[in-house]
Structures are given as structure tokens and as C-alpha cells.
Amino acid sequence: MKITPVCFFGCVFTALGCASFALAAADPSSPADRATATVSAATSDAAPTVAAADLPTEWIDPDTGHRVVRLSREDNTQSLYFNQNPFTPDGTRLIVTVPDGIATINLKTGEIKKVTLGKAPTQRIDTHDATPVSDRLGHYVVGRKTPTVYFTRGYDVLATNLDTGTTRKIATLPDELYWGSGFTVNADETLLVGSGDAAPGPYGAIGPNWTGNQALPQRMAALVPMVLYSINIQTGEIKKFFRAEDDWLNHVQFSPTDPTLLMYCHEGTWSQVDRVWLIRVVSEPYTVQAGDTLDKIAAAHGTYAAMVKYTAKLTSDTLTPGQTIMLPPGPPRLVHQRTIQGEIAGHEFWGADGQHAWYDLQTPQSQVFWVGGMDLATGKHIRFSLPKNEWSVHYNVSPDGKLFAGDGGGPNSVARGDNGQWIYLFTPAYNSPTVVKGANNEDVMTYPFKAERLVNLAKHDYGLEPNVMFSPDMKWIIFRSNLLGAAHGSQVLAVEIAKAKN
């Protein structure tokens, strides 16, 4: 097999396979046209099936002039969800899933290396995945301090060092915690956190029969009590530290800088929930006062009596004045408060500075579109406006906080914008401020986004969400897509932010 060097990410990329074959499917006049012809041939319904090895490895998008590189080499390679960290601390490797395990892609050399074996389930939102639990990989996240990927194989919680290849078992999840949200790891890599059911039961928080967005109303109506739980990475100790009686807890995300601060959401139909929340994950001591009851203490700290009793390790409901007990973390802090009928906020994510929480905001849904944010230090909010056809399923922010990216939306997405299937780059226009009223009569500064289209996703099926993320060097936007043909499933692609030179 021929090995062809291709330049990208500012260095030499060694592709397994021949990059030049991508230009051999047709012979138009220019290299860009030849690459485009190959992409069109690969995605044409009338074309014969193209082997994964024969897909184009890079091309210039003819509609945008930006260079696109295919990082993956295997069909059904998937990058992680947009708010899960996939990069090693030095920014050189990207974690992805492949059908039979987890792999890394070296962003300097292009080398793809298998990390562990198992079955990685599909991440399509409209498809039920029946992978048996015993073989199933999940809960992937990469540490920010060490080159370690944390994940589950079956019920076992594992950690693999990407330098040495050594894997160790951290803990085993009980059944009620397995079907919750994926893991997040804190900034100093001492804790993993996830969400799960409060107790074993026949209807899991998501459960083995989860079928994506179709089950949202059914799941909300079930009112399954849930918990946030932590896993001590060194000892394997599992603690349930926050309980919600009827809120569906999901999308856990540790601050990238503060090892005790967690963002999470109340999942469900967005117009019916106050979605985005912050909570401290560290228990604090409390001295019982005269007249205190479990219910009174719980109400004062935004939690439930059963959770106070659990955290304090009490064997009865009786409290003694002067007694010192450990309280569950909290109370939670709401990031965005809705003010009008039909207002929605969600798909929340951190800024790399750990000082800003960002989210998709619509006031009301499908009519007025923003990327909203809150400065954690001041509590002040900010909004960036964009038109309907630039709305995206997910947004992300560059490591320096100066740029945003979006992955557009398809015909069945929330906004259903006209011609909105693009990878977008957004630059805030701070020279055009306006003010709107937020919750509690807050004056919220707003600014328009200036949008640039980077990749045409007209051939992409949004049942697979692209999940955009900036590369650590801020020169590329990485996403997953099936635009090279349904037969190949997901491929991991990167588009260069700078426009290609002629």
C-alpha cells in the first residue's frame, strides 16, 4: 500500500492509503475540481459503492473555498459529543470511536492507533443501538492533566494511559447508574462524575431501549428519581451526592479549570424545563441548630431530605442540636432563567477559561436565535444574535474565547432554517451592541455574529449530529459527518479556518 504525505495541521500527515487516488476518479481541469468530482462520485446515489480506502482524503469545498481533510480511515469512525473533551493535554491526539473500540488520531502525524477493543454504539439520535452491555463501550472522556481516556466497558469503569497503553479498572457501576449520562472528569483528574437513577428499577434514566428524541415526552412523564454521583479515580469509591425527585439529570460537564464546579442540565422538552445548572461537588460540614429537621435543612440547601440523610450517613431522622453532619453539595445555581412563553435554552458548554457558560438560546423557540452566555464571576449575561438559517444544533467556542463555530441544522432540526446545512464560523461584532431585558430586569448586552460558511453539508444526514469542536491550535474545526455517503456512516473531518490559497 502506498503511503502518501499530505500537509495539514502545519506538519506532515502520513495517510494510510494513497491520497492521489482521490483525484483519479475524474479529470477536470483543476485539482479542486478533481477533488470535488471525487466527493460527488462517492456520495452519488447512482454511483457504485466506493471502498473506504478509496474515499478522498482532502478537498477544497467548492462553495466555500476552505480545505477539508478526512482524519479517519475507517467507516463509522465517530468523534465525541461536542462538550466532551477529546484532546490529550498537549493537544496532539484526538480520541475517536471506531466500530470495534477506541482509537487516537495523532494531529501531527495522522497516525491512527487503536487504544482498546469493544463495541462502540452508534451515536445517531434517531437509532436504537442494541449492543449488549457486556461488549458495549461508553462514557468516553479524556483527562486535561494526563493523557488518559476514561470509559466504560460493560459496567466496568476503566482508564487507559495513551502513552503507555496501560489500562486499569477504577470501579464497577451498579445497574441504576449505568444508563445515565456519560462521564466528565474534573480539572485535576481526581473525580469522574455522571448521572443515573436513584435506585434500581425497570425504567432506566435512559435505559437499554432508548431511541433518542422520540422518547423525550415519555421519559419526562416517568418522573424517575435521579442522582449525580462521583467516582474517586484513585480509590474507586462511588458517592451519590445530589438527588432530584422528578428532574431528568444529564449532560454533566466539569469546569475545565475548577475541579469542584460542575455544570449539568435538566433534560427533556426544553420549553418545559429550566435547563442549565451549576453545582459544587464537595460536601460541606453543617452544625445542626435547634428546630432543624431533615426537610428544613434540605430546603435551605436546594436538595432533598433523603439526600441529606444519605450524605450525612444518618441511620434515623432524629437530629441533635450541636451535631455536625456533612451536607450534600449545593445548592444548585441556575445559569439561565426563562422569561417568556416558549423560550428555550440548552446544549450548554464551557468556555476554555472556565469563567463562561454558553448555550443555545431561542426567545421564543424557532423564532429568535442567540448564543447566550453567563460570566460566572459577575453573574452577568451576554447574547450573540444570528438569523434562523445560521442556527446550529450545537455551537462551540475557540480556546481563546474569540470565535464560535456551529454545525448548522437539517430539515428535521429545531429551527428548520432555509439552506442551513453548513459548518459555520462565527465572529462576534462587538462594534454593534444593543441591550435587551433579561430575567430580573437585567440589562443584557447583545452583539451580532458575523458568519462565514466553511463546509457545505447539503449531503449530510443530521440524524448524525456533526458536533463541531475547535482544534487545540485553533486552525481547524473538527466534526463528524456522513456526507461521503450513507454506506460509510460517520467519518471524522476537519476544515481549515483559513481559506485555501489558490
Short mmCIF file of C-alpha atoms in Angstrom, two decimals:
data_model
loop_
_atom_site.label_atom_id
_atom_site.label_comp_id
_atom_site.label_asym_id
_atom_site.label_seq_id
_atom_site.Cartn_x
_atom_site.Cartn_y
_atom_site.Cartn_z
CA MET A 1 0.00 0.00 0.00
CA LYS A 2 1.38 3.36 -0.99
CA ILE A 3 1.98 5.93 1.76
CA THR A 4 1.41 9.48 0.65
CA PRO A 5 2.45 12.50 2.72
CA VAL A 6 -0.21 15.21 2.85
CA CYS A 7 0.38 18.54 4.58
CA PHE A 8 -2.12 19.55 7.24
CA PHE A 9 -2.23 20.88 10.82
CA GLY A 10 1.01 22.66 9.92
CA CYS A 11 3.05 19.48 9.55
CA VAL A 12 3.40 16.25 7.59
CA PHE A 13 0.46 13.86 7.64
CA THR A 14 1.14 10.24 6.78
CA ALA A 15 -2.01 8.80 5.27
CA LEU A 16 -2.62 5.08 5.27
CA GLY A 17 -3.54 4.74 1.63
CA CYS A 18 -2.99 6.90 -1.39
CA ALA A 19 -4.21 10.49 -1.31
CA SER A 20 -3.72 10.86 -5.07
CA PHE A 21 -6.33 8.22 -5.89
CA ALA A 22 -8.94 10.75 -4.73
CA LEU A 23 -8.06 12.80 -7.81
CA ALA A 24 -8.22 9.90 -10.22
CA ALA A 25 -11.98 9.36 -10.34
CA ALA A 26 -12.38 12.17 -12.87
CA ASP A 27 -10.09 14.52 -14.77
CA PRO A 28 -11.48 18.04 -14.76
CA SER A 29 -9.16 20.94 -15.29
CA SER A 30 -8.16 21.92 -11.73
CA PRO A 31 -7.12 19.98 -8.58
CA ALA A 32 -10.03 21.47 -6.65
CA ASP A 33 -12.46 20.38 -9.37
CA ARG A 34 -10.95 16.90 -9.45
CA ALA A 35 -11.35 16.51 -5.68
CA THR A 36 -14.90 17.81 -5.87
CA ALA A 37 -15.72 15.36 -8.62
CA THR A 38 -14.48 12.51 -6.44
CA VAL A 39 -16.56 13.66 -3.46
CA SER A 40 -19.60 13.90 -5.72
CA ALA A 41 -18.95 10.43 -7.09
CA ALA A 42 -18.62 8.98 -3.59
CA THR A 43 -21.93 10.49 -2.47
CA SER A 44 -23.96 9.92 -5.63
CA ASP A 45 -26.92 7.56 -5.26
CA ALA A 46 -26.24 6.24 -8.75
CA ALA A 47 -22.53 5.59 -8.15
CA PRO A 48 -21.22 2.15 -7.22
CA THR A 49 -20.11 1.71 -3.63
CA VAL A 50 -16.70 3.26 -3.02
CA ALA A 51 -14.37 1.44 -0.64
CA ALA A 52 -13.40 3.37 2.49
CA ALA A 53 -9.76 3.26 1.39
CA ASP A 54 -10.75 4.99 -1.87
CA LEU A 55 -12.58 7.93 -0.36
CA PRO A 56 -10.93 11.33 -0.82
CA THR A 57 -8.52 12.34 1.91
CA GLU A 58 -8.75 16.07 1.28
CA TRP A 59 -10.53 18.52 -1.00
CA ILE A 60 -11.45 22.17 -1.38
CA ASP A 61 -15.12 22.82 -0.73
CA PRO A 62 -16.21 24.48 -4.00
CA ASP A 63 -18.90 26.51 -2.25
CA THR A 64 -16.67 28.00 0.44
CA GLY A 65 -13.05 27.75 -0.73
CA HIS A 66 -11.99 26.04 2.53
CA ARG A 67 -9.87 22.91 2.67
CA VAL A 68 -11.43 19.80 4.20
CA VAL A 69 -9.34 16.87 5.41
CA ARG A 70 -10.61 13.39 6.26
CA LEU A 71 -8.91 12.42 9.53
CA SER A 72 -10.50 8.97 9.81
CA ARG A 73 -9.71 5.97 7.60
CA GLU A 74 -12.39 3.55 8.76
CA ASP A 75 -16.13 3.63 8.14
CA ASN A 76 -18.26 4.56 11.16
CA THR A 77 -15.49 6.45 12.96
CA GLN A 78 -17.08 8.93 15.35
CA SER A 79 -15.70 11.92 17.21
CA LEU A 80 -17.04 12.61 20.69
CA TYR A 81 -20.05 14.69 21.68
CA PHE A 82 -19.40 18.42 21.30
CA ASN A 83 -18.97 19.17 25.03
CA GLN A 84 -16.78 16.14 25.91
CA ASN A 85 -13.04 16.77 25.89
CA PRO A 86 -11.44 14.54 23.20
CA PHE A 87 -7.92 16.02 23.19
CA THR A 88 -4.82 14.99 25.12
CA PRO A 89 -3.34 17.76 27.34
CA ASP A 90 -0.59 18.53 24.82
CA GLY A 91 -3.18 18.93 22.04
CA THR A 92 -1.54 16.35 19.76
CA ARG A 93 -4.07 13.49 19.86
CA LEU A 94 -7.79 13.21 19.29
CA ILE A 95 -9.87 10.38 20.75
CA VAL A 96 -12.46 8.82 18.43
CA THR A 97 -14.52 5.66 18.44
CA VAL A 98 -14.32 3.01 15.74
CA PRO A 99 -16.72 0.06 15.37
CA ASP A 100 -14.50 -2.27 17.41
CA GLY A 101 -13.10 0.10 20.01
CA ILE A 102 -11.49 3.44 20.83
CA ALA A 103 -8.67 4.96 18.79
CA THR A 104 -6.48 8.05 18.75
CA ILE A 105 -5.70 10.21 15.75
CA ASN A 106 -2.36 11.98 16.00
CA LEU A 107 -2.96 15.53 14.76
CA LYS A 108 0.73 15.99 13.88
CA THR A 109 1.44 12.75 12.03
CA GLY A 110 -2.01 11.44 11.14
CA GLU A 111 -1.24 8.09 12.78
CA ILE A 112 -4.36 6.23 13.89
CA LYS A 113 -3.76 3.94 16.85
CA LYS A 114 -6.23 1.53 18.43
CA VAL A 115 -6.48 2.08 22.19
CA THR A 116 -8.90 -0.57 23.38
CA LEU A 117 -11.30 -3.12 21.97
CA GLY A 118 -15.05 -3.34 22.41
CA LYS A 119 -18.17 -2.30 20.53
CA ALA A 120 -18.76 1.41 20.17
CA PRO A 121 -22.50 2.03 19.74
CA THR A 122 -23.92 4.36 17.13
CA GLN A 123 -24.34 7.99 18.10
CA ARG A 124 -27.23 8.65 15.74
CA ILE A 125 -30.01 10.36 17.69
CA ASP A 126 -32.76 8.54 15.78
CA THR A 127 -31.48 4.98 16.10
CA HIS A 128 -31.76 2.48 18.93
CA ASP A 129 -28.48 0.65 19.46
CA ALA A 130 -28.86 -2.92 20.72
CA THR A 131 -25.19 -3.54 21.54
CA PRO A 132 -25.10 -5.91 24.56
CA VAL A 133 -23.97 -4.23 27.76
CA SER A 134 -21.13 -6.71 28.27
CA ASP A 135 -19.48 -5.63 24.98
CA ARG A 136 -20.54 -2.01 24.99
CA LEU A 137 -18.06 0.88 25.28
CA GLY A 138 -19.24 4.24 26.52
CA HIS A 139 -18.84 7.26 28.82
CA TYR A 140 -15.66 8.40 26.99
CA VAL A 141 -13.73 11.47 28.12
CA VAL A 142 -10.05 12.49 28.08
CA GLY A 143 -8.21 14.00 31.03
CA ARG A 144 -6.92 17.57 30.91
CA LYS A 145 -3.94 16.80 33.18
CA THR A 146 -2.70 13.42 31.93
CA PRO A 147 -3.00 11.61 28.57
CA THR A 148 -5.69 9.28 29.90
CA VAL A 149 -9.00 8.23 28.39
CA TYR A 150 -11.72 7.25 30.86
CA PHE A 151 -14.54 4.99 29.66
CA THR A 152 -16.73 2.02 30.45
CA ARG A 153 -16.66 -1.48 29.05
CA GLY A 154 -19.84 -3.09 30.25
CA TYR A 155 -20.28 -1.98 33.86
CA ASP A 156 -16.54 -1.59 34.50
CA VAL A 157 -15.07 1.91 34.72
CA LEU A 158 -11.61 1.89 33.10
CA ALA A 159 -8.71 4.27 32.50
CA THR A 160 -6.13 3.82 29.73
CA ASN A 161 -2.91 5.80 29.63
CA LEU A 162 -2.42 6.78 26.00
CA ASP A 163 1.37 6.94 26.32
CA THR A 164 1.94 3.53 27.89
CA GLY A 165 -1.19 1.70 26.75
CA THR A 166 -1.75 0.51 30.32
CA THR A 167 -5.39 0.04 31.33
CA ARG A 168 -6.61 -0.18 34.90
CA LYS A 169 -10.02 -0.79 36.40
CA ILE A 170 -11.30 2.01 38.63
CA ALA A 171 -14.72 0.75 39.70
CA THR A 172 -17.82 -1.21 38.69
CA LEU A 173 -21.06 0.71 38.21
CA PRO A 174 -24.28 -0.58 39.75
CA ASP A 175 -27.08 -1.11 37.26
CA GLU A 176 -29.01 2.04 38.18
CA LEU A 177 -26.04 4.29 37.34
CA TYR A 178 -25.02 2.67 34.07
CA TRP A 179 -27.81 4.07 31.88
CA GLY A 180 -27.31 7.71 32.81
CA SER A 181 -25.19 10.40 31.21
CA GLY A 182 -21.62 9.95 30.08
CA PHE A 183 -18.70 10.79 32.35
CA THR A 184 -16.98 14.07 32.91
CA VAL A 185 -13.55 14.29 34.56
CA ASN A 186 -12.52 17.22 36.71
CA ALA A 187 -9.57 19.51 36.05
CA ASP A 188 -7.16 17.79 38.44
CA GLU A 189 -8.32 14.28 37.46
CA THR A 190 -9.35 13.21 40.93
CA LEU A 191 -13.04 12.64 40.19
CA LEU A 192 -15.34 11.33 37.50
CA VAL A 193 -18.98 12.40 37.66
CA GLY A 194 -22.07 11.01 35.96
CA SER A 195 -25.83 10.91 36.41
CA GLY A 196 -28.05 7.90 36.96
CA ASP A 197 -31.17 6.58 38.63
CA ALA A 198 -31.51 6.94 42.38
CA ALA A 199 -32.28 3.23 42.78
CA PRO A 200 -32.57 0.08 40.63
CA GLY A 201 -35.78 -0.16 38.67
CA PRO A 202 -37.34 -1.39 35.43
CA TYR A 203 -37.28 2.01 33.72
CA GLY A 204 -33.79 3.47 33.45
CA ALA A 205 -32.96 7.13 33.16
CA ILE A 206 -32.25 6.44 29.52
CA GLY A 207 -32.25 2.68 29.57
CA PRO A 208 -31.47 -0.06 27.08
CA ASN A 209 -34.47 0.79 24.87
CA TRP A 210 -33.62 4.47 24.46
CA THR A 211 -34.43 5.69 20.96
CA GLY A 212 -33.24 9.27 21.01
CA ASN A 213 -35.51 12.31 20.87
CA GLN A 214 -38.61 10.17 20.23
CA ALA A 215 -38.68 9.20 23.92
CA LEU A 216 -38.37 12.69 25.45
CA PRO A 217 -42.03 13.14 26.49
CA GLN A 218 -42.28 9.55 27.73
CA ARG A 219 -39.12 9.88 29.79
CA MET A 220 -40.14 13.24 31.27
CA ALA A 221 -43.53 11.87 32.29
CA ALA A 222 -41.92 8.90 34.06
CA LEU A 223 -40.52 11.18 36.83
CA VAL A 224 -37.71 8.78 37.67
CA PRO A 225 -35.75 9.97 40.75
CA MET A 226 -32.15 10.58 39.70
CA VAL A 227 -28.78 11.33 41.26
CA LEU A 228 -25.48 12.87 40.39
CA TYR A 229 -22.65 10.61 41.50
CA SER A 230 -18.88 10.83 41.73
CA ILE A 231 -16.16 8.20 41.36
CA ASN A 232 -12.84 8.69 43.14
CA ILE A 233 -10.31 7.94 40.39
CA GLN A 234 -7.70 6.65 42.84
CA THR A 235 -9.86 4.57 45.19
CA GLY A 236 -12.87 3.75 43.04
CA GLU A 237 -15.30 4.94 45.73
CA ILE A 238 -18.73 5.81 44.28
CA LYS A 239 -20.78 8.51 46.03
CA LYS A 240 -24.26 9.73 45.14
CA PHE A 241 -24.03 13.40 46.07
CA PHE A 242 -27.18 15.06 44.67
CA ARG A 243 -30.72 13.76 44.26
CA ALA A 244 -33.58 15.02 42.10
CA GLU A 245 -37.03 13.53 42.64
CA ASP A 246 -38.54 14.38 39.27
CA ASP A 247 -35.83 16.17 37.24
CA TRP A 248 -34.02 14.29 34.49
CA LEU A 249 -30.29 14.95 35.08
CA ASN A 250 -27.98 14.87 32.07
CA HIS A 251 -25.04 16.49 30.22
CA VAL A 252 -22.65 16.60 33.17
CA GLN A 253 -19.57 18.76 32.49
CA PHE A 254 -16.82 19.71 34.90
CA SER A 255 -15.31 23.16 34.63
CA PRO A 256 -12.07 22.97 32.62
CA THR A 257 -10.30 24.95 35.36
CA ASP A 258 -12.15 24.49 38.68
CA PRO A 259 -12.04 20.85 39.91
CA THR A 260 -15.08 21.27 42.19
CA LEU A 261 -17.51 23.05 39.83
CA LEU A 262 -19.94 21.04 37.70
CA MET A 263 -22.41 22.09 35.02
CA TYR A 264 -25.37 19.83 34.31
CA CYS A 265 -28.83 20.05 32.81
CA HIS A 266 -32.45 19.19 33.46
CA GLU A 267 -33.11 17.17 30.32
CA GLY A 268 -36.41 16.97 28.47
CA THR A 269 -38.55 19.22 26.30
CA TRP A 270 -36.62 22.47 26.57
CA SER A 271 -39.64 24.78 26.78
CA GLN A 272 -40.78 22.89 29.90
CA VAL A 273 -37.54 22.90 31.91
CA ASP A 274 -35.10 25.36 33.46
CA ARG A 275 -32.24 23.51 31.88
CA VAL A 276 -28.72 24.75 32.68
CA TRP A 277 -27.35 24.49 36.24
CA LEU A 278 -24.09 24.71 38.20
CA ILE A 279 -23.28 22.87 41.42
CA ARG A 280 -20.30 22.32 43.69
CA VAL A 281 -19.41 18.65 44.10
CA VAL A 282 -17.72 18.97 47.51
CA SER A 283 -19.69 18.19 50.67
CA GLU A 284 -19.55 20.74 53.47
CA PRO A 285 -19.94 20.33 57.26
CA TYR A 286 -23.02 21.74 58.95
CA THR A 287 -23.82 22.19 62.65
CA VAL A 288 -27.39 21.24 63.47
CA GLN A 289 -29.40 24.07 65.05
CA ALA A 290 -32.35 23.87 67.43
CA GLY A 291 -35.53 23.25 65.46
CA ASP A 292 -33.71 21.77 62.45
CA THR A 293 -35.29 18.87 60.61
CA LEU A 294 -34.05 16.99 57.59
CA ASP A 295 -36.70 18.71 55.45
CA LYS A 296 -35.75 22.17 56.74
CA ILE A 297 -32.03 21.65 56.12
CA ALA A 298 -32.70 20.19 52.69
CA ALA A 299 -34.92 23.11 51.65
CA ALA A 300 -32.25 25.60 52.72
CA HIS A 301 -29.63 23.87 50.61
CA GLY A 302 -31.67 23.13 47.49
CA THR A 303 -31.81 19.38 47.94
CA TYR A 304 -33.97 16.64 49.44
CA ALA A 305 -34.23 15.16 52.93
CA ALA A 306 -33.31 11.71 51.65
CA MET A 307 -30.13 13.16 50.15
CA VAL A 308 -29.18 14.92 53.41
CA LYS A 309 -29.69 11.68 55.29
CA TYR A 310 -27.66 9.74 52.71
CA THR A 311 -24.72 12.17 52.68
CA ALA A 312 -24.64 12.50 56.46
CA LYS A 313 -24.82 8.70 56.83
CA LEU A 314 -27.66 9.01 59.33
CA THR A 315 -29.47 5.87 60.48
CA SER A 316 -32.57 7.77 61.62
CA ASP A 317 -34.36 11.06 61.02
CA THR A 318 -33.51 12.34 64.50
CA LEU A 319 -31.16 15.31 64.73
CA THR A 320 -29.40 16.68 67.82
CA PRO A 321 -28.56 20.39 68.19
CA GLY A 322 -24.79 20.86 68.01
CA GLN A 323 -24.36 17.71 65.95
CA THR A 324 -22.05 18.13 62.92
CA ILE A 325 -23.17 16.45 59.71
CA MET A 326 -21.91 16.52 56.12
CA LEU A 327 -24.31 18.17 53.71
CA PRO A 328 -24.68 17.27 50.04
CA PRO A 329 -23.15 19.76 47.61
CA GLY A 330 -25.29 22.67 46.61
CA PRO A 331 -27.50 24.50 46.31
CA PRO A 332 -27.54 24.44 42.50
CA ARG A 333 -27.22 27.73 40.62
CA LEU A 334 -29.44 28.37 37.60
CA VAL A 335 -27.46 29.69 34.63
CA HIS A 336 -30.36 30.98 32.50
CA GLN A 337 -33.86 31.80 33.69
CA ARG A 338 -36.64 31.79 31.10
CA THR A 339 -38.82 34.89 30.94
CA ILE A 340 -41.35 34.33 28.11
CA GLN A 341 -43.61 31.55 26.90
CA GLY A 342 -41.80 29.16 24.55
CA GLU A 343 -38.29 30.36 25.47
CA ILE A 344 -35.68 27.61 25.36
CA ALA A 345 -32.03 27.31 26.38
CA GLY A 346 -29.81 24.25 26.09
CA HIS A 347 -26.89 22.37 24.55
CA GLU A 348 -24.71 24.07 27.12
CA PHE A 349 -20.91 24.10 27.07
CA TRP A 350 -17.96 25.64 28.89
CA GLY A 351 -15.60 28.30 27.69
CA ALA A 352 -11.99 27.13 27.96
CA ASP A 353 -11.31 29.80 30.59
CA GLY A 354 -13.80 28.18 32.96
CA GLN A 355 -15.35 31.64 33.51
CA HIS A 356 -18.17 31.43 30.99
CA ALA A 357 -21.06 29.02 30.49
CA TRP A 358 -22.52 29.11 26.96
CA TYR A 359 -25.77 27.75 25.48
CA ASP A 360 -28.18 27.83 22.56
CA LEU A 361 -30.94 30.34 23.33
CA GLN A 362 -34.22 30.95 21.47
CA THR A 363 -36.72 33.64 22.51
CA PRO A 364 -39.10 32.03 21.67
CA GLN A 365 -38.28 28.67 20.12
CA SER A 366 -37.70 28.68 16.35
CA GLN A 367 -38.20 32.45 16.06
CA VAL A 368 -35.39 34.49 17.63
CA PHE A 369 -31.93 32.93 17.85
CA TRP A 370 -28.92 33.59 20.07
CA VAL A 371 -25.86 32.05 21.61
CA GLY A 372 -26.25 33.02 25.24
CA GLY A 373 -23.65 33.08 27.98
CA MET A 374 -23.08 33.90 31.63
CA ASP A 375 -19.96 35.30 33.27
CA LEU A 376 -19.66 33.17 36.41
CA ALA A 377 -17.76 35.81 38.37
CA THR A 378 -20.31 38.59 37.89
CA GLY A 379 -23.47 36.66 37.05
CA LYS A 380 -23.99 38.96 34.06
CA HIS A 381 -25.34 37.56 30.81
CA ILE A 382 -24.42 38.21 27.19
CA ARG A 383 -26.03 37.22 23.88
CA PHE A 384 -24.89 36.90 20.28
CA SER A 385 -27.63 37.11 17.65
CA LEU A 386 -27.88 35.16 14.41
CA PRO A 387 -30.57 34.56 11.78
CA LYS A 388 -32.64 31.41 11.53
CA ASN A 389 -30.66 29.83 8.68
CA GLU A 390 -27.40 30.14 10.68
CA TRP A 391 -28.82 28.44 13.79
CA SER A 392 -26.90 25.28 14.69
CA VAL A 393 -27.71 22.07 16.53
CA HIS A 394 -24.53 22.60 18.54
CA TYR A 395 -22.16 25.50 18.98
CA ASN A 396 -18.65 25.61 20.36
CA VAL A 397 -16.09 28.25 21.29
CA SER A 398 -12.41 28.54 20.44
CA PRO A 399 -9.81 28.03 23.20
CA ASP A 400 -9.10 31.78 23.33
CA GLY A 401 -12.83 32.61 23.50
CA LYS A 402 -12.74 34.88 20.43
CA LEU A 403 -14.52 32.70 17.84
CA PHE A 404 -17.52 30.39 17.80
CA ALA A 405 -18.46 27.54 15.50
CA GLY A 406 -21.77 25.92 14.59
CA ASP A 407 -22.81 22.78 12.75
CA GLY A 408 -25.98 24.06 11.10
CA GLY A 409 -29.26 22.16 11.05
CA GLY A 410 -31.19 19.80 8.83
CA PRO A 411 -34.83 19.74 7.71
CA ASN A 412 -35.91 17.90 10.88
CA SER A 413 -33.89 20.05 13.28
CA VAL A 414 -35.48 22.52 15.70
CA ALA A 415 -35.04 25.66 13.59
CA ARG A 416 -35.72 24.09 10.18
CA GLY A 417 -33.92 27.02 8.60
CA ASP A 418 -33.75 27.56 4.86
CA ASN A 419 -30.39 26.41 3.45
CA GLY A 420 -28.90 25.99 6.93
CA GLN A 421 -26.80 22.85 6.38
CA TRP A 422 -23.28 24.25 6.80
CA ILE A 423 -20.35 24.24 9.15
CA TYR A 424 -20.20 27.86 10.31
CA LEU A 425 -17.52 30.10 11.80
CA PHE A 426 -18.92 32.97 13.88
CA THR A 427 -17.08 36.17 14.83
CA PRO A 428 -18.76 38.48 17.39
CA ALA A 429 -19.22 42.02 16.08
CA TYR A 430 -18.58 43.94 19.28
CA ASN A 431 -18.89 47.29 17.50
CA SER A 432 -22.68 46.86 17.13
CA PRO A 433 -24.08 46.43 20.66
CA THR A 434 -27.71 46.53 21.70
CA VAL A 435 -29.41 45.91 25.03
CA VAL A 436 -32.34 43.60 25.82
CA LYS A 437 -34.05 42.86 29.10
CA GLY A 438 -33.29 39.52 30.73
CA ALA A 439 -34.57 37.86 33.89
CA ASN A 440 -34.95 40.10 36.96
CA ASN A 441 -34.85 43.16 34.69
CA GLU A 442 -31.16 42.60 33.88
CA ASP A 443 -29.73 44.70 31.03
CA VAL A 444 -28.21 42.07 28.75
CA MET A 445 -25.66 43.23 26.19
CA THR A 446 -26.16 41.68 22.75
CA TYR A 447 -23.98 41.65 19.66
CA PRO A 448 -24.49 40.17 16.19
CA PHE A 449 -22.48 37.26 14.89
CA LYS A 450 -20.69 37.66 11.58
CA ALA A 451 -20.95 34.25 9.92
CA GLU A 452 -18.70 32.50 7.43
CA ARG A 453 -19.65 29.22 5.79
CA LEU A 454 -16.83 26.68 5.89
CA VAL A 455 -18.33 23.39 4.63
CA ASN A 456 -21.47 22.65 2.64
CA LEU A 457 -23.39 19.90 4.45
CA ALA A 458 -26.19 19.58 1.89
CA LYS A 459 -25.36 15.86 1.56
CA HIS A 460 -25.18 15.33 5.33
CA ASP A 461 -27.95 13.47 7.18
CA TYR A 462 -28.46 15.24 10.53
CA GLY A 463 -29.59 12.02 12.19
CA LEU A 464 -25.83 12.01 12.88
CA GLU A 465 -25.08 15.30 14.60
CA PRO A 466 -21.77 16.87 13.41
CA ASN A 467 -20.71 18.09 16.89
CA VAL A 468 -18.21 20.80 15.97
CA MET A 469 -15.10 21.49 18.05
CA PHE A 470 -12.03 23.66 17.54
CA SER A 471 -8.62 22.02 17.29
CA PRO A 472 -6.31 23.00 20.16
CA ASP A 473 -4.23 25.21 17.83
CA MET A 474 -7.45 26.97 16.67
CA LYS A 475 -6.58 26.45 12.99
CA TRP A 476 -9.20 23.78 12.27
CA ILE A 477 -12.75 22.85 13.14
CA ILE A 478 -13.25 19.12 13.63
CA PHE A 479 -16.60 17.42 13.11
CA ARG A 480 -18.15 14.11 12.11
CA SER A 481 -20.24 13.66 9.00
CA ASN A 482 -21.82 11.16 6.65
CA LEU A 483 -21.54 13.48 3.64
CA LEU A 484 -19.27 10.95 1.90
CA GLY A 485 -22.16 8.52 1.66
CA ALA A 486 -24.53 6.62 3.92
CA ALA A 487 -22.67 3.38 3.21
CA HIS A 488 -19.64 4.77 5.06
CA GLY A 489 -21.54 6.04 8.08
CA SER A 490 -19.64 8.60 10.11
CA GLN A 491 -16.25 9.94 9.08
CA VAL A 492 -14.23 12.41 11.15
CA LEU A 493 -13.34 15.50 9.13
CA ALA A 494 -11.53 18.79 9.74
CA VAL A 495 -11.97 22.06 7.89
CA GLU A 496 -9.24 24.67 7.85
CA ILE A 497 -10.41 28.00 9.21
CA ALA A 498 -8.13 29.97 6.88
CA LYS A 499 -9.37 29.91 3.32
CA ALA A 500 -7.26 27.77 0.97
CA LYS A 501 -4.76 29.60 -1.22
CA ASN A 502 -5.23 29.37 -4.97
#
